[in-house]
Every structure is written in C-alpha cells, then in structure tokens.
PDB file of C-alpha atoms in Angstrom:
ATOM      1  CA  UNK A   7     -11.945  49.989 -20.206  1.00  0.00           C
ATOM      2  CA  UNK A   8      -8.542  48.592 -19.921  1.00  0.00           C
ATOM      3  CA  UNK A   9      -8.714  48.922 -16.200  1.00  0.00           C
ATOM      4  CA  UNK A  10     -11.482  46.907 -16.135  1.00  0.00           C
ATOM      5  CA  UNK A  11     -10.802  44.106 -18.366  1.00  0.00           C
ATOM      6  CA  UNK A  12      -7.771  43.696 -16.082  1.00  0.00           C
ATOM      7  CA  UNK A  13      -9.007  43.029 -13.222  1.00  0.00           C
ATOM      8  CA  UNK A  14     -12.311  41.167 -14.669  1.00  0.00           C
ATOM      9  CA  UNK A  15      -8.854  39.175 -16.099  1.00  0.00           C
ATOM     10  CA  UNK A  16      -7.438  39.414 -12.279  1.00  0.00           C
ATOM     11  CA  UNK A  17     -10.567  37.996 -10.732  1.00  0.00           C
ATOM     12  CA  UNK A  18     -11.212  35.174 -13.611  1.00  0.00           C
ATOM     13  CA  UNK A  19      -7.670  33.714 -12.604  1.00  0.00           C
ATOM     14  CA  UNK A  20      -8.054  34.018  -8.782  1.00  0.00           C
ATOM     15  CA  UNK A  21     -10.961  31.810  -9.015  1.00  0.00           C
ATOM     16  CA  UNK A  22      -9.305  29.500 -11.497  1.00  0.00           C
ATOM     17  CA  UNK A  23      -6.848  29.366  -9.193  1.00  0.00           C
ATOM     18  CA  UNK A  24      -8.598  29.244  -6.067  1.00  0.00           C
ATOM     19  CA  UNK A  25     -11.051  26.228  -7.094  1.00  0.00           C
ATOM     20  CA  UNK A  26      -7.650  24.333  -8.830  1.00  0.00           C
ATOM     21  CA  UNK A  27      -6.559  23.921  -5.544  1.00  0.00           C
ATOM     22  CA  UNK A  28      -9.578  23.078  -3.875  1.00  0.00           C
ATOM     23  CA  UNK A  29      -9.855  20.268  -6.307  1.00  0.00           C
ATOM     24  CA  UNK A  30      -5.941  19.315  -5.721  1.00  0.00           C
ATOM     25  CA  UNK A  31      -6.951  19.094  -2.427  1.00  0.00           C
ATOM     26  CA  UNK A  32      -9.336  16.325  -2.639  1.00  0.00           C
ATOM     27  CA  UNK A  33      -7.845  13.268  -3.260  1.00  0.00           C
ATOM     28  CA  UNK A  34     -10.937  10.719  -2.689  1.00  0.00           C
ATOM     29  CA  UNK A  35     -10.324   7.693  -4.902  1.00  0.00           C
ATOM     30  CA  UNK A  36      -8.113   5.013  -2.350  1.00  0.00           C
ATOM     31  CA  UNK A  37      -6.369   2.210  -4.306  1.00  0.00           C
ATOM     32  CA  UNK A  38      -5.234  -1.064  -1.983  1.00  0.00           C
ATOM     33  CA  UNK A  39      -2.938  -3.330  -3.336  1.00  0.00           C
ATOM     34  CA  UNK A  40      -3.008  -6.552  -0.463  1.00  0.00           C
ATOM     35  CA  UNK A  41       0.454  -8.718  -0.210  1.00  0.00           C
ATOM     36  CA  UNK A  42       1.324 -12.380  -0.416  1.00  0.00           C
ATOM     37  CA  UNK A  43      -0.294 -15.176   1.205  1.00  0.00           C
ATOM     38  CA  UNK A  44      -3.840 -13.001   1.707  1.00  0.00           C
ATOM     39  CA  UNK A  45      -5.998 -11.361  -0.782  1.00  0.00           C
ATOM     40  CA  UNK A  46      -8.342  -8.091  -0.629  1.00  0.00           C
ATOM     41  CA  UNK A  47     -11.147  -9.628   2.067  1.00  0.00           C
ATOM     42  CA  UNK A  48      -9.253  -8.743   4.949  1.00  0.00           C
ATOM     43  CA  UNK A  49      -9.409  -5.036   4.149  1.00  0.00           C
ATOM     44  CA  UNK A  50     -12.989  -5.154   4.519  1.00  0.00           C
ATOM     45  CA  UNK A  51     -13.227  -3.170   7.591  1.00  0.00           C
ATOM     46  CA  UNK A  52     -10.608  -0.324   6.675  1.00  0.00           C
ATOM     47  CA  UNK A  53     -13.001  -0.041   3.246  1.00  0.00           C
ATOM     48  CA  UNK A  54     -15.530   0.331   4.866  1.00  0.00           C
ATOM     49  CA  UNK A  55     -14.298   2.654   7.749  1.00  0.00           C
ATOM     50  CA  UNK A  56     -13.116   5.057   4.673  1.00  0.00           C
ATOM     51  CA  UNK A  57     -16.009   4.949   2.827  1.00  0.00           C
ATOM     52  CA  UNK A  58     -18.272   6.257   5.341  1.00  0.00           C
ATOM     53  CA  UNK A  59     -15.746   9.396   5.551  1.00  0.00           C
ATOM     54  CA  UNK A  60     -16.844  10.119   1.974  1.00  0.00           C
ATOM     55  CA  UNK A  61     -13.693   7.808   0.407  1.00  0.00           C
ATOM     56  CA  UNK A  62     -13.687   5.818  -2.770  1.00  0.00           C
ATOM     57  CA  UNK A  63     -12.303   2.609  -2.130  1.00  0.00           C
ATOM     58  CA  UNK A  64     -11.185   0.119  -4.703  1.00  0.00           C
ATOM     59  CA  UNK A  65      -9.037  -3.345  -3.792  1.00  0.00           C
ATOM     60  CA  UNK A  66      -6.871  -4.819  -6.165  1.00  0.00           C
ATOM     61  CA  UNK A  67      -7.016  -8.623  -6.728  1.00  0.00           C
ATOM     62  CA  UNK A  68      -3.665  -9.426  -7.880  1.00  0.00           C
ATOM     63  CA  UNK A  69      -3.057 -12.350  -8.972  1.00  0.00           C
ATOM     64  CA  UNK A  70       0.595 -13.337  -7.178  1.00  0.00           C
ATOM     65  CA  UNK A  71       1.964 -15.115 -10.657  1.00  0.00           C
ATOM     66  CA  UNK A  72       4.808 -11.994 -11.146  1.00  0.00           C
ATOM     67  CA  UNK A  73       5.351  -8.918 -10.147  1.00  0.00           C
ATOM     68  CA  UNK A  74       5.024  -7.684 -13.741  1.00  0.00           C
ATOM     69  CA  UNK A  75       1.213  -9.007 -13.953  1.00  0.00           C
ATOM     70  CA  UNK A  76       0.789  -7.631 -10.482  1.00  0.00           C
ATOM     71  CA  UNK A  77       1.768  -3.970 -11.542  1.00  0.00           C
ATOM     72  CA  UNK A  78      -0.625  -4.791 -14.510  1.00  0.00           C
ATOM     73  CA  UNK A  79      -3.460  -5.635 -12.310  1.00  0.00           C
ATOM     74  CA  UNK A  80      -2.933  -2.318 -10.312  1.00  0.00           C
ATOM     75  CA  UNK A  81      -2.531  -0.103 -13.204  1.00  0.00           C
ATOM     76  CA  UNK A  82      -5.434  -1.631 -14.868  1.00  0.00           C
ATOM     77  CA  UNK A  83      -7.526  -0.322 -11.468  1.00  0.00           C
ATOM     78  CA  UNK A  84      -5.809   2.966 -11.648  1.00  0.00           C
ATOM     79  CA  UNK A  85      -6.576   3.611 -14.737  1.00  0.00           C
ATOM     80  CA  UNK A  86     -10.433   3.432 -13.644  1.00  0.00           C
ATOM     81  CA  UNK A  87      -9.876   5.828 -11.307  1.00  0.00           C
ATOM     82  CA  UNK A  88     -12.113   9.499 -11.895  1.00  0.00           C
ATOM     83  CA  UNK A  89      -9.340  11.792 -10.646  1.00  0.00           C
ATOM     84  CA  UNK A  90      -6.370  12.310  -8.168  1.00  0.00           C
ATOM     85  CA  UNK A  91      -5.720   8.632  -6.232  1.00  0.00           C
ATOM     86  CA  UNK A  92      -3.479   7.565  -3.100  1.00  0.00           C
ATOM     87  CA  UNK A  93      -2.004   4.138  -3.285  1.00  0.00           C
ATOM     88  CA  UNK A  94      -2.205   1.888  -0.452  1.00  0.00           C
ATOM     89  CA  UNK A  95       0.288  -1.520  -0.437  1.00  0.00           C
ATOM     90  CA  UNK A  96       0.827  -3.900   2.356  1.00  0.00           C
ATOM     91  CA  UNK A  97       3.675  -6.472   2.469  1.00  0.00           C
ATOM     92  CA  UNK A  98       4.283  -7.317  -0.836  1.00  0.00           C
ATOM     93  CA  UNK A  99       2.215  -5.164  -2.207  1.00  0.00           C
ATOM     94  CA  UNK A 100       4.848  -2.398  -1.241  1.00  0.00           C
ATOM     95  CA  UNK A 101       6.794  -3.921  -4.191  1.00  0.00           C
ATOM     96  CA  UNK A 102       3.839  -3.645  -6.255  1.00  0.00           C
ATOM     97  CA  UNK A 103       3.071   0.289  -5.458  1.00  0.00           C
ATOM     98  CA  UNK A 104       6.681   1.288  -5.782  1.00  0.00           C
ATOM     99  CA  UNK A 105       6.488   0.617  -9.630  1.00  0.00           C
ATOM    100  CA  UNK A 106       2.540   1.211 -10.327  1.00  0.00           C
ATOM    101  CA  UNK A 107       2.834   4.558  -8.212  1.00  0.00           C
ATOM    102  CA  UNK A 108       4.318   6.015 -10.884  1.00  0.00           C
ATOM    103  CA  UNK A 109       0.914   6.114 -12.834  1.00  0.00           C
ATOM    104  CA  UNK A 110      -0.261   9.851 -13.649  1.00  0.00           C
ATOM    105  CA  UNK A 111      -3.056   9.524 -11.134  1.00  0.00           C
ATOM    106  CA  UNK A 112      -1.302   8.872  -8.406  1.00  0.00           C
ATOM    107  CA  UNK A 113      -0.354  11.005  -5.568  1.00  0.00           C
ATOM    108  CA  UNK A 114       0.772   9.644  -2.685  1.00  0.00           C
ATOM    109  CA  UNK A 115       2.034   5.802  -1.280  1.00  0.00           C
ATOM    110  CA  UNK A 116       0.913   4.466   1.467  1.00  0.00           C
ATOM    111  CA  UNK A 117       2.946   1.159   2.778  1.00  0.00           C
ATOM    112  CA  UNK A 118       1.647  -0.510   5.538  1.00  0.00           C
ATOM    113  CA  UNK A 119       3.989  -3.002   7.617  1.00  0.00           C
ATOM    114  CA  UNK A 120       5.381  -3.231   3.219  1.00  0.00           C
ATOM    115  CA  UNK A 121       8.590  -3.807   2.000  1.00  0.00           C
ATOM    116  CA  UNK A 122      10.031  -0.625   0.364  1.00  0.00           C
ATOM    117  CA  UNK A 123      12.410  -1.542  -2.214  1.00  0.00           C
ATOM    118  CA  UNK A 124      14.820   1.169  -3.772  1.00  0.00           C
ATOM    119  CA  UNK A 125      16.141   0.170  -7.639  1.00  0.00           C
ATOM    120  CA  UNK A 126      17.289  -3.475  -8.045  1.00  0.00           C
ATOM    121  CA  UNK A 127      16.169  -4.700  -4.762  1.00  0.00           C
ATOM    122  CA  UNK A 128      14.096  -7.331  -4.503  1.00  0.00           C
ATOM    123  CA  UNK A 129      11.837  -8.660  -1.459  1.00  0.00           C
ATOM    124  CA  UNK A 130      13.994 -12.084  -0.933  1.00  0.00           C
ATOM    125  CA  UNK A 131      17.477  -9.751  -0.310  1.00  0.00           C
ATOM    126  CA  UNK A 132      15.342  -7.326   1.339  1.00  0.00           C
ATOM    127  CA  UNK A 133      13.611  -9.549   3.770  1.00  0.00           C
ATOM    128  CA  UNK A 134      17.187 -11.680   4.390  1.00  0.00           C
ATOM    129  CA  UNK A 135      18.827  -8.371   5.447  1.00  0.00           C
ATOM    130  CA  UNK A 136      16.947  -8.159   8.675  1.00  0.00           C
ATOM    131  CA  UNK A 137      15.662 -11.409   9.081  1.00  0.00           C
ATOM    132  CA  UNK A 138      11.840 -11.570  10.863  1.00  0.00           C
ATOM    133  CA  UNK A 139      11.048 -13.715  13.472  1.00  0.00           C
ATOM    134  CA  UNK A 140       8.619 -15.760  11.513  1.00  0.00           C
ATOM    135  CA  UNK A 141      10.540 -18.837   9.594  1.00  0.00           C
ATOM    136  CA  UNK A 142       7.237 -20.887   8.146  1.00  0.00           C
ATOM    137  CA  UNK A 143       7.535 -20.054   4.559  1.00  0.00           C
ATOM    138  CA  UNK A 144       7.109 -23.148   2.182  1.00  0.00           C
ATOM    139  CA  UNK A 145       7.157 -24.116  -0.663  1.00  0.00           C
ATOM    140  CA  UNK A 146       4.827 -26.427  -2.997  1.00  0.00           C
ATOM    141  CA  UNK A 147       6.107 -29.731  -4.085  1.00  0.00           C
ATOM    142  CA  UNK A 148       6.752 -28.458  -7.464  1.00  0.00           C
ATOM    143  CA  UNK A 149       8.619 -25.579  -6.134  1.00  0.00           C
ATOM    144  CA  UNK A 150       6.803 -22.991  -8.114  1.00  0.00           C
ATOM    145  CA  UNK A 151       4.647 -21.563  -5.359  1.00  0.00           C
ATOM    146  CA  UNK A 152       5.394 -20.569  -1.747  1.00  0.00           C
ATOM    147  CA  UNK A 153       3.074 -20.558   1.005  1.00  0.00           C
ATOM    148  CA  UNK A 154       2.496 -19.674   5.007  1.00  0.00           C
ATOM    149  CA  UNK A 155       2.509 -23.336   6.967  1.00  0.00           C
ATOM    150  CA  UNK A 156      -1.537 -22.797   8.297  1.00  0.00           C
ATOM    151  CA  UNK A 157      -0.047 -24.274  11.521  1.00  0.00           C
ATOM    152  CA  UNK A 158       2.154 -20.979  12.374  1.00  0.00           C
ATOM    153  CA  UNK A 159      -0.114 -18.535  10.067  1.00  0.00           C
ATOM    154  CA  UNK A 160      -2.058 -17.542  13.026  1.00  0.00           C
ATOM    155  CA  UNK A 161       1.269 -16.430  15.380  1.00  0.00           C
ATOM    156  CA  UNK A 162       3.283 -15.673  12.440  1.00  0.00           C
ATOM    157  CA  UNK A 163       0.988 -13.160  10.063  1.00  0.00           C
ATOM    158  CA  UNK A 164      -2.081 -12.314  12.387  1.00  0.00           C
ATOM    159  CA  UNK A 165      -1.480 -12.669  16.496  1.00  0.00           C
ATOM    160  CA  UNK A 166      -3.672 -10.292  17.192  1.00  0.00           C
ATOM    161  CA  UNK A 167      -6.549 -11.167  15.243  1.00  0.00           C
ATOM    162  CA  UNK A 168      -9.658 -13.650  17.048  1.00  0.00           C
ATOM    163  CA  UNK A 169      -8.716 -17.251  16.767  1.00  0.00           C
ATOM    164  CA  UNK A 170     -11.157 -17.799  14.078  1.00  0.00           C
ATOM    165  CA  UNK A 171     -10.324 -15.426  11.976  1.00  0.00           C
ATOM    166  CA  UNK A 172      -6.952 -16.043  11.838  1.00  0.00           C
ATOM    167  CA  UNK A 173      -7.837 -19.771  11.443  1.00  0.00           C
ATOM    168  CA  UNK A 174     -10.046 -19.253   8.338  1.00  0.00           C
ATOM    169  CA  UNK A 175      -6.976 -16.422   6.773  1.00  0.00           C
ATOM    170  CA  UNK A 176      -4.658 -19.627   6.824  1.00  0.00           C
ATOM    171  CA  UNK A 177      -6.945 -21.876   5.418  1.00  0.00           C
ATOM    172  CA  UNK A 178      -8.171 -19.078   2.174  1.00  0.00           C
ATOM    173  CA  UNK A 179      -4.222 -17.651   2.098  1.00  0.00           C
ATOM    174  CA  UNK A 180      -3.468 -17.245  -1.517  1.00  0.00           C
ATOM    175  CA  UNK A 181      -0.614 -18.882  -3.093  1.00  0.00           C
ATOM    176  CA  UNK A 182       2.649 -16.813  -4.438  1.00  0.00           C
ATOM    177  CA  UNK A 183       5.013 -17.974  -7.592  1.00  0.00           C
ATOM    178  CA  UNK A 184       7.978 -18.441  -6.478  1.00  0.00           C
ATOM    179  CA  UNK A 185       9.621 -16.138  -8.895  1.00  0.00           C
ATOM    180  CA  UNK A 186       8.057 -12.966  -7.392  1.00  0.00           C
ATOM    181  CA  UNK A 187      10.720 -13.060  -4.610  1.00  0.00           C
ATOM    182  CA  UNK A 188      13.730 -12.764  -6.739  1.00  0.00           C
ATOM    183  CA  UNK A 189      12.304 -10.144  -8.967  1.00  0.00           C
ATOM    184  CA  UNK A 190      14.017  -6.809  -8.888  1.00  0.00           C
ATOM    185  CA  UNK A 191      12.176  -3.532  -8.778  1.00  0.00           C
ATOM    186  CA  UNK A 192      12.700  -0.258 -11.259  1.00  0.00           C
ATOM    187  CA  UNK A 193      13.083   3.074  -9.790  1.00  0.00           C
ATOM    188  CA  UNK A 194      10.775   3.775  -7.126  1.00  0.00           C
ATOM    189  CA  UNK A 195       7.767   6.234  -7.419  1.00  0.00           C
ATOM    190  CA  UNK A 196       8.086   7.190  -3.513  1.00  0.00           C
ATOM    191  CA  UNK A 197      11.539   9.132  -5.066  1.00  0.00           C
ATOM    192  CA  UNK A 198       8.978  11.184  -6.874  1.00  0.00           C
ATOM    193  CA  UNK A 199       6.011  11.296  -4.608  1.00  0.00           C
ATOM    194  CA  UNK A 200       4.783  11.589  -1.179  1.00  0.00           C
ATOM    195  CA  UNK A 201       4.813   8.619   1.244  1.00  0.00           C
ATOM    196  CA  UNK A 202       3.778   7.218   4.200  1.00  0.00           C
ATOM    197  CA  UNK A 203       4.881   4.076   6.429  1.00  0.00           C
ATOM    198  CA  UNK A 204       3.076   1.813   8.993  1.00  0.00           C
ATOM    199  CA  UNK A 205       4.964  -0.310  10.725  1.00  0.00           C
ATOM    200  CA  UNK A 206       3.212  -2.978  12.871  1.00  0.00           C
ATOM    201  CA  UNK A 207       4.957  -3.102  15.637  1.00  0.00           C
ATOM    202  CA  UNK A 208       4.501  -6.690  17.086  1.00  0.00           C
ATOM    203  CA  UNK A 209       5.331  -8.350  13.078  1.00  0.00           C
ATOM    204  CA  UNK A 210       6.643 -11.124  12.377  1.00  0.00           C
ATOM    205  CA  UNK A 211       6.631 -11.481   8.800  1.00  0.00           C
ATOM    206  CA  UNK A 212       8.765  -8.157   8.181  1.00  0.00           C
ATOM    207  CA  UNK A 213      11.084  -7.289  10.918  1.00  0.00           C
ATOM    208  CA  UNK A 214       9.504  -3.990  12.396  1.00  0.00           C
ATOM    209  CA  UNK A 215      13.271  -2.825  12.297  1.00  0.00           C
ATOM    210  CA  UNK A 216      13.058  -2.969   8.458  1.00  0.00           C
ATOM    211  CA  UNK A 217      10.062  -1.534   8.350  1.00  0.00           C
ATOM    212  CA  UNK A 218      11.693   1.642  10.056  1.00  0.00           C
ATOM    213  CA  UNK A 219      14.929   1.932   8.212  1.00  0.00           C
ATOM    214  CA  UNK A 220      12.593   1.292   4.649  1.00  0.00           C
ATOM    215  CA  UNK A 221      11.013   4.412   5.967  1.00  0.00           C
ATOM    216  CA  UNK A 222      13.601   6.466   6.718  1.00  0.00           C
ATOM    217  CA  UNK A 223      15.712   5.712   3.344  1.00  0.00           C
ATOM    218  CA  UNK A 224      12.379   7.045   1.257  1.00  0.00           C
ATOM    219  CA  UNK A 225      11.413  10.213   3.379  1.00  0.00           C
ATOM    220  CA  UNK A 226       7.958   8.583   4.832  1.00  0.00           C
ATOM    221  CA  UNK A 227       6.249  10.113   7.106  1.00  0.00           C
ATOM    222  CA  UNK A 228       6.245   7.200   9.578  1.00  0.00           C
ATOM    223  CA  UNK A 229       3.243   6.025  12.105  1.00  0.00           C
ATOM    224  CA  UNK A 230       3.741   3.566  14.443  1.00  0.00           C
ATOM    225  CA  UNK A 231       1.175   0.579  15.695  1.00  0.00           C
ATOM    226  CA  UNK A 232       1.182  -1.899  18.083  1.00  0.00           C
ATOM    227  CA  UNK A 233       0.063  -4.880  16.123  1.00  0.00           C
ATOM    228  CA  UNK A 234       0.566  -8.150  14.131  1.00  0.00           C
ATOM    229  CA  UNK A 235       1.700  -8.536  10.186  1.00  0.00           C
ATOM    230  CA  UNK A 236      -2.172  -8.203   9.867  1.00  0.00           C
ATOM    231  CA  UNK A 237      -2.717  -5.008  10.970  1.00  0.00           C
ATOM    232  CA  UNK A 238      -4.933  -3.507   8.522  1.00  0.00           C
ATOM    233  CA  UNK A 239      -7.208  -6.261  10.090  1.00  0.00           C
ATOM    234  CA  UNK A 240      -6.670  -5.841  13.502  1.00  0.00           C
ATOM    235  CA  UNK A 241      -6.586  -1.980  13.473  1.00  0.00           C
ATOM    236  CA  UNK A 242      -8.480  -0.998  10.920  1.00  0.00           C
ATOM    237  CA  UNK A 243      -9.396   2.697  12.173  1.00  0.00           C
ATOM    238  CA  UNK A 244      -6.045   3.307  13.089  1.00  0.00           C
ATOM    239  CA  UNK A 245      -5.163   2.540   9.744  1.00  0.00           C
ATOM    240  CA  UNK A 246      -7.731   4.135   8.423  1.00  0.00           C
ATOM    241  CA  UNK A 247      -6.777   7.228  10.173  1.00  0.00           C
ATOM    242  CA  UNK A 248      -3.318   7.018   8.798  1.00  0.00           C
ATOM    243  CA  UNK A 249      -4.636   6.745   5.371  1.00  0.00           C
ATOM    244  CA  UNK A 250      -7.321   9.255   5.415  1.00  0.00           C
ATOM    245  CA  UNK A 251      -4.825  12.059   6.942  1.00  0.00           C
ATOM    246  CA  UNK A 252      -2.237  10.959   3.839  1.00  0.00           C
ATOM    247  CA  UNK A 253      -4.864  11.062   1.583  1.00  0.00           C
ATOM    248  CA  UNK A 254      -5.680  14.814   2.771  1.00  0.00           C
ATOM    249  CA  UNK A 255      -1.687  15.986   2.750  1.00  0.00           C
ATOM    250  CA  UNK A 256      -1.082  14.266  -0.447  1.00  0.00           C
ATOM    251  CA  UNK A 257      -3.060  16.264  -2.519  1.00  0.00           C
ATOM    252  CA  UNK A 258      -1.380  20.015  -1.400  1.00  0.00           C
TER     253      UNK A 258
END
C-alpha cells in the first residue's frame, strides 16, 4: 500500500511538473512600449504579424510628460496582463522597459534600435556618448517639449519607409517634455532577466554603434537589421520574428 501511494505520489508530481513547464513555456501576452516623437500606430503591422501566430498584443500609449508617468502607463498595461509577458521597447521606450521590466509578469526585454541604460544613466548622456548622425532635434518655444524638425523626420527617423508614410509620421509625431532626457534610470531589469537587442542598422537617431555596445554591456542576445530608426515599420516580420523567437526562449 505504501508502494503504491508512492508512486501514485511519483506520478501526481511528474505531471505537476511536466504541465508547469509547458505553461512556463508559453509566454503569449506581448507588451510594446513605442519611443519619442511616434506613438503605438506604427506598430500596426508587427501586431498584427504576431497576432496571427497566436500572440497577444497590447501597445502602450505613453504619454511622453516623464519617465515616471511613462513607467506608470506601462505597468498599468502589465498589470492587465493574464499570465507570463515579454516586454517590447523601442528608442525611448528602452528607458521605459528597463524600469517597468521589473514587474512580476515579466519575462523577457526586448529593445529594438532602444537605448539601454544601466543605473544613473540617462538617454541625453547616453545618446551624447556616441553621437548619431541625425542633429534635427528641437525644441518648442517654451522649451518644455522637444520635437523631430518634419523637414529631416523622413531621412532622420524613417529612410526606408514610402514617402508618404514617412510624411504623415512627421506630421502626427508626438511631442516629448523636455525633462525626460535628463532623467536618470534605477537599476535595470535586463540585470535580472533575459534580453534581446535590434539594432537597425542604417539609424540615425541612435548610433547603430551604441546600439551594439548597449547590447553587449547587458548580455542581449543581439539581431542585426538593415534598416532605418523606424524599423519596426519597415521590417515588421523581421521584427516580428525576433520577437516571437524571444518570446519562445524567454519563458524556459
């Protein structure tokens, strides 16, 4: 009788143990955080793309007035979240991820052509240590709010995107406080948890150099693309791909 209540025991826990990491292994809930000058429209097509492969895909609206109500705005999606969730940022929003991916649902970081800050960095000493080739930030004549000139928006943030498109980006970009730029980040989650870089090859927003050596200082597992600042909107299935394969190693 002993015998067998052992191994009924011995079975029950295989199972257990078997279907915990089956589940651990599905990470399906996606959570993009877009950057500065841009919100979450241009992601359309990598939502979509991930969707049909069975993804949940939210965008966060952040509302570029601090990084503080940024991380808000994030957590407040995470915490909507029905399980185990991989964190997306893009250009600023790498800032944004590095503090919000320390929410319990989060596994993994994903920064795409982002700025990967370590503790009490922040993206105006980060971006001046490798300067970009793009110089067409400006500011607003009450020198709260920065802003892409729409005249070099199209070369400087999305080359590689159709004329129109790129037109219509700089005329809808989305204004950034000023203060966000000097703001220095906390620890970093991507110390704690699994990450992965894009860099976009052909940027000129971040220097793709930066991009790389980010990278390399947090242990990302690094994928390269030949594209503008925009790339999530020029490539979307590449970056799709790169997401969808983090999203799988993530959650062993």
């Amino acid at each position: 009788m002993r015998r067998r209540i052992l191994s009924t025991f011995a079975l029950a826990f295989a199972t257990s143990a078997v279907a915990f990491a089956a589940q651990a292994a599905e990470i399906k809930n996606i959570v993009i955080v877009h950057g500065a000058f841009a919100d979450g429209s241009g992601w359309r097509q990598a939502s979509d793309i991930l969707t049909r492969r069975g993804f949940k895909v939210t965008v966060v609206q952040e509302p570029l007035t601090s990084l503080a109500a940024d991380i808000e705005a994030t957590n407040s999606i995470l915490d909507l979240q029905d399980g185990p969730t991989l964190l997306v940022g893009h250009s600023y929003g790498g800032m944004v991820i590095s503090e919000a991916g320390h929410h319990r649902k989060v596994e993994g970081l994903v920064y795409v052509a982002a700025f990967q800050p370590d503790k009490g960095e922040n993206l105006a000493t980060l971006a001046g240590s490798k300067p970009a080739a793009a110089v067409s930030i400006r500011e607003t004549a009450d020198g709260k709010y920065l802003y892409l000139d729409p005249k070099a928006f199209p070369a400087d943030f999305a080359a590689d995107l159709p004329a129109q498109e790129a037109a219509f980006a700089a005329k809808s970009q989305v204004l950034a406080a000023k203060d966000i730029f000097g703001t220095r980040v906390g620890d970093p989650a991507w110390r704690t948890k699994k990450s992965w870089a894009i860099v976009a090859t052909e940027d000129r927003a971040i220097n793709p150099d930066l991009e790389r050596d980010m990278a390399k200082r947090a242990g990302s597992q690094v994928s390269e693309i030949k594209a503008s600042h925009a790339v999530f909107a020029s490539q979307p299935e590449k970056v799709a791909v790169v997401i969808a394969a983090a999203a799988k190693e993530a959650g062993k």
